[in-house]
């Protein structure tokens, strides 16, 4: 049957199944915080194994309804669909932004709180201009950004200060210690050295992101948003050399570009990169054979020259595959779309749940194991959607800068040192990796050798 020959509606979940999807997929993800994480909710979700329930729920629907897409039983004014089939996921990602727009309505409502003109929630010529800008600033197709050596230096300096701190605390490394150093790296990379200690700017953004977690249920902080943008613009005007702000000062702009609405995304999206880095360190601490391979890579490279560190990048990608920091990838149809099984109405919100694909033990050998080689031999997973950075034409343009900075942070933390998780039983290589790893209560014992 061809797509064009089908005119009937897609299969639709029952009311009970729709409520179960709300309870198992949407509620836990919203509770954990879509725009900024709520540590207590993350801890609760880890203890209750909620991420596993979400995967299981979608697998059951897939077994009952086949490939879908599956419409949820929502009011006609707010149609929603689940993508259950790998080929459908690839289609949606490749046919972005028409007819599958990134500017999905719930995402728009959330990001309106602090970056209403960001590329992700824009459409048409405005999105095209903002996407061009982000791709150029972030050099999205270059494995190593032109400022790579400079970023590697920033990471080295901050990691060195962090490790001094660790040694003064009997070798203890925890989330708060790591996060302080990571935030300094992020401000320096994005805005320049003068922003290094501007915790006030990061705090303002966190407050705006907390409001964004509530999307349309929060009235917003208009005054705070203006103050934040004013302060951000002082850094953008300064355009410090050696930072992304410096790159921006040399970019062609037009009235649609709105750099001050793109850069908050750069700042906030580095947060999950920090989570992925500490989780990758936990994975390596729990898998000595992989830690040895990481040490070999570190020893075989001159870190000052910003090498690609493929193995450490693969470890970060595995951390993101096992525990994706953007679990819900959303699109919205701009017109009626035809599928093998029926027609999807225009204005439908589409959900691709990353963990459903990443951890599909029905199709992927070792879906629940730590296996960096999955990323080093990309043929292995074939056309299977691995979407920690989304994919296709809307893929995260910051992914390579993220992999550069995170792999160098791991290299600097690991060089000449060993790590043990506290307690060591937190992750065991002999067991499947847990559905969620709470980054906020990770703790390590580390010593130089
Ligand atoms: C671990 C860290 C990160 C992850 C997992 C991540 C993931 C993603 C994902 C999944 C999307 C697409 C969202 C969607 O389609 O709804 C996205 C978009 C985007 N990301 Fe990232 N990101 C990360 C860090 C960064 C950083 C550090 C930057 C900038 C320095 C960045 C810049 C962007 C931009 C500009 C977009 C919008 C792309 C567009 O719609 O054209 N990201 N990211």
Tab-separated table of C-alpha atoms and ligand atoms in Angstrom:
chain	number	residue	atom	x	y	z
A	1	UNK	CA	0.000	0.000	0.000
A	2	UNK	CA	1.412	3.432	-0.867
A	3	UNK	CA	1.184	6.397	1.443
A	4	UNK	CA	-1.006	8.290	-1.026
A	5	UNK	CA	-3.639	5.569	-1.244
A	6	UNK	CA	-4.554	5.825	2.425
A	7	UNK	CA	-7.277	8.170	3.622
A	8	UNK	CA	-8.438	6.660	6.886
A	9	UNK	CA	-7.439	7.867	10.352
A	10	UNK	CA	-4.491	6.397	12.201
A	11	UNK	CA	-5.087	3.937	15.073
A	12	UNK	CA	-6.144	5.692	18.255
A	13	UNK	CA	-5.385	4.647	21.833
A	14	UNK	CA	-8.329	4.153	24.204
A	15	UNK	CA	-9.043	6.752	26.892
A	16	UNK	CA	-7.543	4.397	29.502
A	17	UNK	CA	-4.367	3.921	27.459
A	18	UNK	CA	-4.094	7.664	26.873
A	19	UNK	CA	-4.350	8.311	30.610
A	20	UNK	CA	-1.719	5.630	31.212
A	21	UNK	CA	0.635	7.343	28.727
A	22	UNK	CA	0.016	10.655	30.496
A	23	UNK	CA	0.767	9.016	33.869
A	24	UNK	CA	3.794	6.973	32.796
A	25	UNK	CA	5.421	9.273	30.227
A	26	UNK	CA	4.347	12.910	30.482
A	27	UNK	CA	3.790	13.354	34.237
A	28	UNK	CA	7.191	11.943	35.364
A	29	UNK	CA	9.070	13.928	32.715
A	30	UNK	CA	7.234	17.135	33.573
A	31	UNK	CA	7.781	16.460	37.290
A	32	UNK	CA	11.532	15.934	36.759
A	33	UNK	CA	11.562	19.312	34.993
A	34	UNK	CA	11.672	19.657	31.226
A	35	UNK	CA	13.625	22.943	31.115
A	36	UNK	CA	15.489	22.771	34.426
A	37	UNK	CA	15.682	19.582	36.515
A	38	UNK	CA	14.140	19.339	39.980
A	39	UNK	CA	16.668	17.236	41.946
A	40	UNK	CA	14.088	15.790	44.380
A	41	UNK	CA	11.842	14.620	41.548
A	42	UNK	CA	14.852	13.109	39.743
A	43	UNK	CA	15.740	11.188	42.902
A	44	UNK	CA	12.142	9.960	43.261
A	45	UNK	CA	11.962	8.912	39.590
A	46	UNK	CA	15.205	6.953	40.005
A	47	UNK	CA	13.947	5.135	43.122
A	48	UNK	CA	10.572	4.271	41.573
A	49	UNK	CA	12.042	3.180	38.223
A	50	UNK	CA	9.647	5.518	36.383
A	51	UNK	CA	11.769	5.726	33.229
A	52	UNK	CA	11.475	1.969	32.801
A	53	UNK	CA	7.680	2.188	33.114
A	54	UNK	CA	7.550	4.762	30.314
A	55	UNK	CA	9.542	2.474	27.980
A	56	UNK	CA	7.420	-0.533	28.887
A	57	UNK	CA	4.196	1.400	28.300
A	58	UNK	CA	5.213	2.350	24.758
A	59	UNK	CA	6.409	-1.179	24.030
A	60	UNK	CA	2.997	-2.532	25.059
A	61	UNK	CA	1.231	-0.064	22.778
A	62	UNK	CA	3.602	-0.992	19.951
A	63	UNK	CA	2.829	-4.686	20.493
A	64	UNK	CA	-0.925	-4.014	20.435
A	65	UNK	CA	-1.187	-1.416	17.635
A	66	UNK	CA	1.843	-2.199	15.481
A	67	UNK	CA	4.035	0.528	13.996
A	68	UNK	CA	1.559	3.421	14.375
A	69	UNK	CA	1.942	6.375	14.602
A	70	UNK	CA	-0.548	6.049	17.443
A	71	UNK	CA	-2.966	8.914	18.044
A	72	UNK	CA	-3.737	9.599	21.698
A	73	UNK	CA	-7.353	10.045	22.741
A	74	UNK	CA	-7.086	13.794	23.315
A	75	UNK	CA	-9.609	16.531	22.382
A	76	UNK	CA	-9.828	17.238	18.611
A	77	UNK	CA	-8.442	20.716	19.233
A	78	UNK	CA	-5.188	19.261	20.639
A	79	UNK	CA	-4.271	16.130	18.628
A	80	UNK	CA	-1.236	14.185	19.828
A	81	UNK	CA	0.604	11.202	18.376
A	82	UNK	CA	3.273	8.775	19.535
A	83	UNK	CA	5.983	7.571	17.173
A	84	UNK	CA	6.609	3.862	17.747
A	85	UNK	CA	8.508	2.794	14.657
A	86	UNK	CA	12.192	3.562	13.869
A	87	UNK	CA	11.455	4.392	10.213
A	88	UNK	CA	8.743	6.822	11.268
A	89	UNK	CA	11.153	8.497	13.707
A	90	UNK	CA	13.696	8.890	10.897
A	91	UNK	CA	11.010	10.310	8.606
A	92	UNK	CA	9.897	12.924	11.157
A	93	UNK	CA	13.476	13.969	11.879
A	94	UNK	CA	14.430	14.189	8.203
A	95	UNK	CA	11.296	16.060	7.167
A	96	UNK	CA	11.812	18.853	9.706
A	97	UNK	CA	10.715	21.697	9.691
A	98	UNK	CA	8.108	20.993	6.946
A	99	UNK	CA	5.766	19.247	7.566
A	100	UNK	CA	7.206	18.443	11.034
A	101	UNK	CA	7.946	21.772	12.709
A	102	UNK	CA	10.258	22.049	15.702
A	103	UNK	CA	8.030	24.869	17.010
A	104	UNK	CA	5.647	22.578	18.885
A	105	UNK	CA	3.116	24.479	21.004
A	106	UNK	CA	4.062	23.176	24.509
A	107	UNK	CA	7.749	23.819	23.774
A	108	UNK	CA	6.852	27.334	22.566
A	109	UNK	CA	4.905	28.046	25.758
A	110	UNK	CA	7.861	26.913	27.868
A	111	UNK	CA	10.629	28.746	26.013
A	112	UNK	CA	8.536	31.945	25.741
A	113	UNK	CA	9.584	32.614	29.338
A	114	UNK	CA	13.114	33.573	28.346
A	115	UNK	CA	13.865	33.016	24.632
A	116	UNK	CA	10.652	33.402	22.598
A	117	UNK	CA	12.641	34.007	19.396
A	118	UNK	CA	14.925	30.980	19.698
A	119	UNK	CA	15.393	28.874	16.515
A	120	UNK	CA	13.802	25.794	18.077
A	121	UNK	CA	10.472	27.584	18.557
A	122	UNK	CA	10.589	29.608	15.315
A	123	UNK	CA	9.272	28.710	11.893
A	124	UNK	CA	9.618	29.743	8.241
A	125	UNK	CA	12.243	32.326	7.180
A	126	UNK	CA	12.885	33.359	10.798
A	127	UNK	CA	13.800	29.802	11.772
A	128	UNK	CA	16.002	29.451	8.671
A	129	UNK	CA	17.984	32.579	9.606
A	130	UNK	CA	18.348	31.567	13.266
A	131	UNK	CA	19.375	28.027	12.321
A	132	UNK	CA	22.016	29.453	9.928
A	133	UNK	CA	23.343	31.692	12.686
A	134	UNK	CA	23.546	28.880	15.285
A	135	UNK	CA	25.192	26.502	12.832
A	136	UNK	CA	27.825	29.109	11.941
A	137	UNK	CA	28.586	30.244	15.497
A	138	UNK	CA	28.789	26.676	16.781
A	139	UNK	CA	30.527	25.405	13.605
A	140	UNK	CA	28.112	22.519	13.753
A	141	UNK	CA	29.795	20.441	11.049
A	142	UNK	CA	33.365	20.754	12.430
A	143	UNK	CA	34.454	17.944	14.770
A	144	UNK	CA	36.645	20.515	16.556
A	145	UNK	CA	35.473	24.126	16.736
A	146	UNK	CA	37.980	26.751	15.573
A	147	UNK	CA	38.279	27.851	19.217
A	148	UNK	CA	38.876	24.236	20.300
A	149	UNK	CA	42.354	24.778	21.729
A	150	UNK	CA	41.113	27.808	23.666
A	151	UNK	CA	38.141	25.837	25.075
A	152	UNK	CA	40.487	22.958	25.991
A	153	UNK	CA	42.629	25.466	27.924
A	154	UNK	CA	39.597	26.803	29.809
A	155	UNK	CA	38.625	23.237	30.739
A	156	UNK	CA	42.177	22.481	31.879
A	157	UNK	CA	42.287	25.523	34.173
A	158	UNK	CA	38.920	24.880	35.784
A	159	UNK	CA	39.507	21.113	36.106
A	160	UNK	CA	42.850	21.835	37.781
A	161	UNK	CA	41.161	24.100	40.349
A	162	UNK	CA	38.435	21.496	40.896
A	163	UNK	CA	40.974	18.716	41.490
A	164	UNK	CA	42.859	20.868	44.038
A	165	UNK	CA	39.548	21.243	45.839
A	166	UNK	CA	38.951	17.466	45.625
A	167	UNK	CA	42.391	16.743	47.091
A	168	UNK	CA	41.740	19.159	49.956
A	169	UNK	CA	38.570	17.107	50.712
A	170	UNK	CA	40.269	13.713	51.018
A	171	UNK	CA	39.618	12.873	47.386
A	172	UNK	CA	35.860	13.393	47.548
A	173	UNK	CA	34.153	14.592	44.348
A	174	UNK	CA	30.409	15.211	44.301
A	175	UNK	CA	27.855	16.937	42.082
A	176	UNK	CA	28.012	20.365	43.763
A	177	UNK	CA	31.802	20.536	43.483
A	178	UNK	CA	31.690	19.461	39.858
A	179	UNK	CA	28.808	21.758	38.966
A	180	UNK	CA	30.535	24.907	40.291
A	181	UNK	CA	33.566	24.211	38.101
A	182	UNK	CA	31.394	23.253	35.137
A	183	UNK	CA	29.361	26.493	35.354
A	184	UNK	CA	32.576	28.513	35.239
A	185	UNK	CA	33.678	26.610	32.125
A	186	UNK	CA	30.303	27.288	30.500
A	187	UNK	CA	30.299	31.031	31.199
A	188	UNK	CA	33.865	31.371	29.932
A	189	UNK	CA	33.231	29.323	26.774
A	190	UNK	CA	29.967	31.077	25.911
A	191	UNK	CA	30.547	34.655	27.125
A	192	UNK	CA	34.252	34.994	27.920
A	193	UNK	CA	36.560	35.164	30.940
A	194	UNK	CA	34.890	38.301	32.311
A	195	UNK	CA	31.747	36.201	32.919
A	196	UNK	CA	33.659	33.512	34.839
A	197	UNK	CA	32.324	34.459	38.259
A	198	UNK	CA	28.991	35.945	37.193
A	199	UNK	CA	26.915	33.446	39.119
A	200	UNK	CA	24.162	36.073	39.279
A	201	UNK	CA	23.568	35.706	35.537
A	202	UNK	CA	23.309	31.906	35.824
A	203	UNK	CA	20.976	32.255	38.837
A	204	UNK	CA	18.682	34.585	36.882
A	205	UNK	CA	18.528	32.106	34.034
A	206	UNK	CA	17.773	29.235	36.437
A	207	UNK	CA	14.867	31.215	37.886
A	208	UNK	CA	13.489	31.916	34.410
A	209	UNK	CA	13.904	28.244	33.489
A	210	UNK	CA	12.024	27.215	36.651
A	211	UNK	CA	9.082	29.331	35.487
A	212	UNK	CA	9.451	27.778	32.011
A	213	UNK	CA	9.049	24.310	33.590
A	214	UNK	CA	5.443	25.334	34.274
A	215	UNK	CA	4.959	26.590	30.667
A	216	UNK	CA	1.526	28.279	30.439
A	217	UNK	CA	0.732	27.646	34.143
A	218	UNK	CA	3.265	30.297	35.221
A	219	UNK	CA	2.628	34.004	34.527
A	220	UNK	CA	6.342	34.620	33.874
A	221	UNK	CA	8.903	37.038	35.358
A	222	UNK	CA	8.830	39.980	32.927
A	223	UNK	CA	11.136	42.213	34.977
A	224	UNK	CA	13.658	39.433	35.561
A	225	UNK	CA	13.603	38.517	31.872
A	226	UNK	CA	14.431	42.123	30.922
A	227	UNK	CA	17.239	42.335	33.511
A	228	UNK	CA	18.669	39.023	32.328
A	229	UNK	CA	18.627	40.076	28.664
A	230	UNK	CA	20.191	43.451	29.501
A	231	UNK	CA	23.071	41.764	31.338
A	232	UNK	CA	23.482	39.166	28.584
A	233	UNK	CA	23.634	41.936	25.973
A	234	UNK	CA	26.552	43.619	27.777
A	235	UNK	CA	28.559	40.433	27.209
A	236	UNK	CA	27.407	40.145	23.608
A	237	UNK	CA	28.404	43.770	22.937
A	238	UNK	CA	31.799	43.140	24.517
A	239	UNK	CA	32.247	40.111	22.203
A	240	UNK	CA	35.271	38.819	24.093
A	241	UNK	CA	37.828	37.093	21.854
A	242	UNK	CA	38.139	33.363	22.505
A	243	UNK	CA	34.457	32.887	23.383
A	244	UNK	CA	31.291	32.164	21.420
A	245	UNK	CA	30.254	35.773	22.115
A	246	UNK	CA	33.417	36.807	20.233
A	247	UNK	CA	32.373	34.648	17.269
A	248	UNK	CA	28.922	36.226	17.324
A	249	UNK	CA	30.411	39.721	17.103
A	250	UNK	CA	31.870	38.745	13.695
A	251	UNK	CA	28.701	37.147	12.289
A	252	UNK	CA	26.433	38.726	9.706
A	253	UNK	CA	23.087	39.484	11.371
A	254	UNK	CA	19.726	40.764	10.231
A	255	UNK	CA	16.653	41.886	12.124
A	256	UNK	CA	15.426	38.269	12.397
A	257	UNK	CA	18.598	36.753	13.894
A	258	UNK	CA	18.004	37.815	17.519
A	259	UNK	CA	21.302	36.516	18.994
A	260	UNK	CA	20.150	37.451	22.519
A	261	UNK	CA	17.419	34.794	22.147
A	262	UNK	CA	19.791	32.107	20.844
A	263	UNK	CA	22.519	32.502	23.479
A	264	UNK	CA	20.339	31.665	26.545
A	265	UNK	CA	19.928	28.244	24.899
A	266	UNK	CA	23.728	27.907	24.670
A	267	UNK	CA	24.043	28.691	28.381
A	268	UNK	CA	21.224	26.488	29.558
A	269	UNK	CA	21.887	23.536	27.255
A	270	UNK	CA	25.389	23.161	28.710
A	271	UNK	CA	23.709	22.070	31.969
A	272	UNK	CA	22.705	18.638	30.677
A	273	UNK	CA	26.176	18.317	29.168
A	274	UNK	CA	27.576	18.578	32.712
A	275	UNK	CA	25.157	15.868	33.869
A	276	UNK	CA	26.230	13.622	30.995
A	277	UNK	CA	29.910	14.198	31.857
A	278	UNK	CA	29.577	13.193	35.513
A	279	UNK	CA	27.472	10.173	34.559
A	280	UNK	CA	30.141	9.174	32.017
A	281	UNK	CA	32.729	9.402	34.809
A	282	UNK	CA	30.508	7.093	36.874
A	283	UNK	CA	30.279	4.645	33.969
A	284	UNK	CA	34.052	4.605	33.595
A	285	UNK	CA	34.553	4.177	37.352
A	286	UNK	CA	32.289	1.126	37.203
A	287	UNK	CA	33.871	-0.361	34.046
A	288	UNK	CA	37.648	-0.704	34.559
A	289	UNK	CA	38.304	-2.150	31.084
A	290	UNK	CA	36.718	0.888	29.483
A	291	UNK	CA	38.562	3.168	31.917
A	292	UNK	CA	41.843	1.614	30.704
A	293	UNK	CA	40.932	2.385	27.094
A	294	UNK	CA	40.117	5.963	28.099
A	295	UNK	CA	43.492	6.278	29.856
A	296	UNK	CA	45.257	4.965	26.726
A	297	UNK	CA	43.541	7.618	24.635
A	298	UNK	CA	44.485	10.363	27.095
A	299	UNK	CA	48.114	9.207	27.210
A	300	UNK	CA	48.311	9.033	23.410
A	301	UNK	CA	47.167	12.620	22.787
A	302	UNK	CA	48.427	16.121	23.394
A	303	UNK	CA	45.366	17.593	25.106
A	304	UNK	CA	46.496	21.184	24.511
A	305	UNK	CA	45.950	20.748	20.791
A	306	UNK	CA	42.270	19.870	21.319
A	307	UNK	CA	42.303	16.375	19.784
A	308	UNK	CA	38.903	14.813	19.059
A	309	UNK	CA	39.250	12.126	21.792
A	310	UNK	CA	36.885	9.782	19.984
A	311	UNK	CA	36.724	7.200	22.743
A	312	UNK	CA	35.828	9.721	25.453
A	313	UNK	CA	33.262	11.295	23.118
A	314	UNK	CA	31.752	7.828	22.662
A	315	UNK	CA	31.588	7.463	26.468
A	316	UNK	CA	29.654	10.758	26.710
A	317	UNK	CA	27.357	9.627	23.892
A	318	UNK	CA	26.751	6.366	25.757
A	319	UNK	CA	25.921	8.325	28.897
A	320	UNK	CA	23.397	10.284	26.792
A	321	UNK	CA	22.032	7.121	25.167
A	322	UNK	CA	21.479	5.400	28.507
A	323	UNK	CA	20.155	8.508	30.248
A	324	UNK	CA	19.081	11.034	27.589
A	325	UNK	CA	18.856	14.571	28.919
A	326	UNK	CA	16.253	15.520	26.286
A	327	UNK	CA	14.054	12.428	26.546
A	328	UNK	CA	11.076	13.977	24.763
A	329	UNK	CA	11.736	15.110	21.197
A	330	UNK	CA	8.668	16.997	19.988
A	331	UNK	CA	7.433	18.111	16.585
A	332	UNK	CA	4.165	19.595	15.308
A	333	UNK	CA	2.646	18.868	11.893
A	334	UNK	CA	2.109	21.915	9.693
A	335	UNK	CA	-0.316	20.033	7.393
A	336	UNK	CA	-2.156	16.729	7.099
A	337	UNK	CA	0.408	13.911	6.683
A	338	UNK	CA	-0.073	10.464	5.172
A	339	UNK	CA	1.348	7.266	6.640
A	340	UNK	CA	1.105	3.582	5.711
A	341	UNK	CA	-1.602	3.167	8.353
A	342	UNK	CA	-3.650	6.306	7.845
A	343	UNK	CA	-3.735	10.074	7.956
A	344	UNK	CA	-2.533	12.367	10.735
A	345	UNK	CA	-4.280	15.730	11.037
A	346	UNK	CA	-2.466	19.059	10.744
A	347	UNK	CA	-1.381	20.694	14.028
A	348	UNK	CA	-0.709	17.321	15.694
A	349	UNK	CA	1.947	17.297	18.424
A	350	UNK	CA	4.256	14.341	17.848
A	351	UNK	CA	6.302	12.721	20.594
A	352	UNK	CA	9.419	10.650	19.992
A	353	UNK	CA	10.520	9.265	23.350
A	354	UNK	CA	14.292	8.829	23.119
A	355	UNK	CA	14.605	6.097	25.817
A	356	UNK	CA	12.019	3.961	23.987
A	357	UNK	CA	14.419	3.760	21.028
A	358	UNK	CA	17.718	3.901	22.930
A	359	UNK	CA	16.813	1.058	25.311
A	360	UNK	CA	14.774	-1.166	23.025
A	361	UNK	CA	15.985	-4.558	24.219
A	362	UNK	CA	13.611	-6.247	21.749
A	363	UNK	CA	15.823	-5.103	18.867
A	364	UNK	CA	19.176	-3.955	20.254
A	365	UNK	CA	21.663	-6.424	21.688
A	366	UNK	CA	23.048	-4.997	24.887
A	367	UNK	CA	20.540	-2.113	24.969
A	368	UNK	CA	21.083	-1.843	28.717
A	369	UNK	CA	24.870	-2.187	28.765
A	370	UNK	CA	27.570	0.476	28.566
A	371	UNK	CA	29.050	-0.009	25.108
A	372	UNK	CA	31.005	2.981	23.700
A	373	UNK	CA	31.823	0.941	20.574
A	374	UNK	CA	28.238	1.481	19.487
A	375	UNK	CA	29.301	5.017	18.539
A	376	UNK	CA	32.700	4.112	17.141
A	377	UNK	CA	31.257	1.658	14.636
A	378	UNK	CA	28.105	3.525	13.617
A	379	UNK	CA	27.142	0.753	11.182
A	380	UNK	CA	26.383	-1.449	14.200
A	381	UNK	CA	23.094	0.193	15.093
A	382	UNK	CA	22.194	0.608	11.392
A	383	UNK	CA	19.359	3.012	10.811
A	384	UNK	CA	18.161	2.764	14.386
A	385	UNK	CA	17.326	6.197	15.783
A	386	UNK	CA	19.869	7.208	18.422
A	387	UNK	CA	18.631	10.668	19.182
A	388	UNK	CA	20.287	12.212	22.258
A	389	UNK	CA	20.876	15.299	20.108
A	390	UNK	CA	17.709	14.747	18.036
A	391	UNK	CA	18.560	14.048	14.379
A	392	UNK	CA	17.993	14.924	10.739
A	393	UNK	CA	17.656	18.548	9.729
A	394	UNK	CA	16.792	19.816	13.239
A	395	UNK	CA	19.745	18.114	14.951
A	396	UNK	CA	21.402	20.000	17.816
A	397	UNK	CA	23.940	22.344	16.199
A	398	UNK	CA	25.857	22.465	19.503
A	399	UNK	CA	26.570	18.723	19.652
A	400	UNK	CA	30.189	18.903	18.524
A	401	UNK	CA	31.069	21.784	20.853
A	402	UNK	CA	29.409	19.772	23.641
A	403	UNK	CA	31.416	16.648	22.798
A	404	UNK	CA	34.614	18.680	22.635
A	405	UNK	CA	34.143	20.321	26.038
A	406	UNK	CA	32.762	17.226	27.811
A	407	UNK	CA	35.452	14.855	26.469
A	408	UNK	CA	38.180	17.299	27.518
A	409	UNK	CA	36.660	17.672	30.969
A	410	UNK	CA	36.688	13.881	31.333
A	411	UNK	CA	40.277	13.714	30.070
A	412	UNK	CA	41.455	16.327	32.578
A	413	UNK	CA	39.628	14.645	35.465
A	414	UNK	CA	40.964	11.194	34.562
A	415	UNK	CA	44.550	12.065	33.650
A	416	UNK	CA	46.879	10.435	36.203
A	417	UNK	CA	44.012	9.640	38.582
A	418	UNK	CA	41.651	6.845	39.487
A	419	UNK	CA	38.041	7.038	40.626
A	420	UNK	CA	35.769	4.845	42.642
A	421	UNK	CA	32.040	5.376	43.007
A	422	UNK	CA	30.833	5.817	46.557
A	423	UNK	CA	29.254	3.395	47.272
A	424	UNK	CA	31.059	1.200	44.715
A	425	UNK	CA	27.873	-0.837	44.215
A	426	UNK	CA	26.038	2.195	42.761
A	427	UNK	CA	26.711	0.879	39.236
A	428	UNK	CA	27.983	-2.619	38.521
A	429	UNK	CA	29.295	-3.655	35.128
A	430	UNK	CA	27.844	-7.147	35.735
A	431	UNK	CA	24.298	-5.727	35.865
A	432	UNK	CA	22.145	-3.873	33.333
A	433	UNK	CA	22.551	-0.108	33.590
A	434	UNK	CA	19.656	1.367	35.627
A	435	UNK	CA	16.807	3.193	33.826
A	436	UNK	CA	17.914	6.486	35.425
A	437	UNK	CA	21.103	7.585	37.194
A	438	UNK	CA	20.512	10.535	39.506
A	439	UNK	CA	23.456	12.847	38.834
A	440	UNK	CA	22.751	15.007	41.898
A	441	UNK	CA	23.794	12.392	44.426
A	442	UNK	CA	26.771	10.941	42.573
A	443	UNK	CA	29.868	10.801	44.744
A	444	UNK	CA	33.375	9.579	43.966
A	445	UNK	CA	36.574	8.815	45.819
A	446	UNK	CA	39.493	9.911	43.699
A	447	UNK	CA	43.251	9.812	44.048
A	448	UNK	CA	46.269	10.590	41.914
A	449	UNK	CA	48.568	7.696	41.028
B	1	LIG	C1	24.297	17.368	26.407
B	1	LIG	C2	23.995	18.560	25.925
B	1	LIG	C3	22.961	18.789	24.890
B	1	LIG	C4	21.995	17.957	24.422
B	1	LIG	C5	21.677	16.532	24.865
B	1	LIG	C6	21.283	18.680	23.401
B	1	LIG	C7	20.210	18.164	22.714
B	1	LIG	C8	19.460	18.897	21.833
B	1	LIG	C9	18.255	18.415	21.217
B	1	LIG	C10	17.650	17.035	21.444
B	1	LIG	C11	17.795	19.402	20.428
B	1	LIG	C12	16.566	19.359	19.550
B	1	LIG	C13	15.362	19.563	20.395
B	1	LIG	C14	14.103	19.404	19.585
B	1	LIG	O1	14.168	19.105	18.400
B	1	LIG	O2	13.028	19.569	20.183
B	1	LIG	C15	18.705	20.521	20.542
B	1	LIG	C16	18.549	21.723	19.890
B	1	LIG	C17	19.441	22.745	19.981
B	1	LIG	N1	20.617	22.769	20.704
B	1	LIG	FE1	21.306	21.287	21.856
B	1	LIG	N2	21.848	19.909	23.248
B	1	LIG	C18	22.868	20.029	24.123
B	1	LIG	C19	23.677	21.104	24.305
B	1	LIG	C20	23.691	22.211	23.507
B	1	LIG	C21	24.617	23.293	23.622
B	1	LIG	C22	25.733	23.377	24.655
B	1	LIG	C23	24.291	24.202	22.667
B	1	LIG	C24	24.963	25.497	22.321
B	1	LIG	C25	26.181	25.837	22.715
B	1	LIG	C26	23.118	23.701	21.978
B	1	LIG	C27	22.462	24.359	20.972
B	1	LIG	C28	21.247	23.964	20.461
B	1	LIG	C29	20.455	24.769	19.564
B	1	LIG	C30	20.808	26.155	19.050
B	1	LIG	C31	19.321	24.018	19.256
B	1	LIG	C32	18.163	24.412	18.353
B	1	LIG	C33	18.323	23.751	17.031
B	1	LIG	C34	17.232	24.084	16.052
B	1	LIG	O3	16.048	23.867	16.328
B	1	LIG	O4	17.587	24.566	14.982
B	1	LIG	N3	22.796	22.493	22.509
B	1	LIG	N4	19.708	20.185	21.396
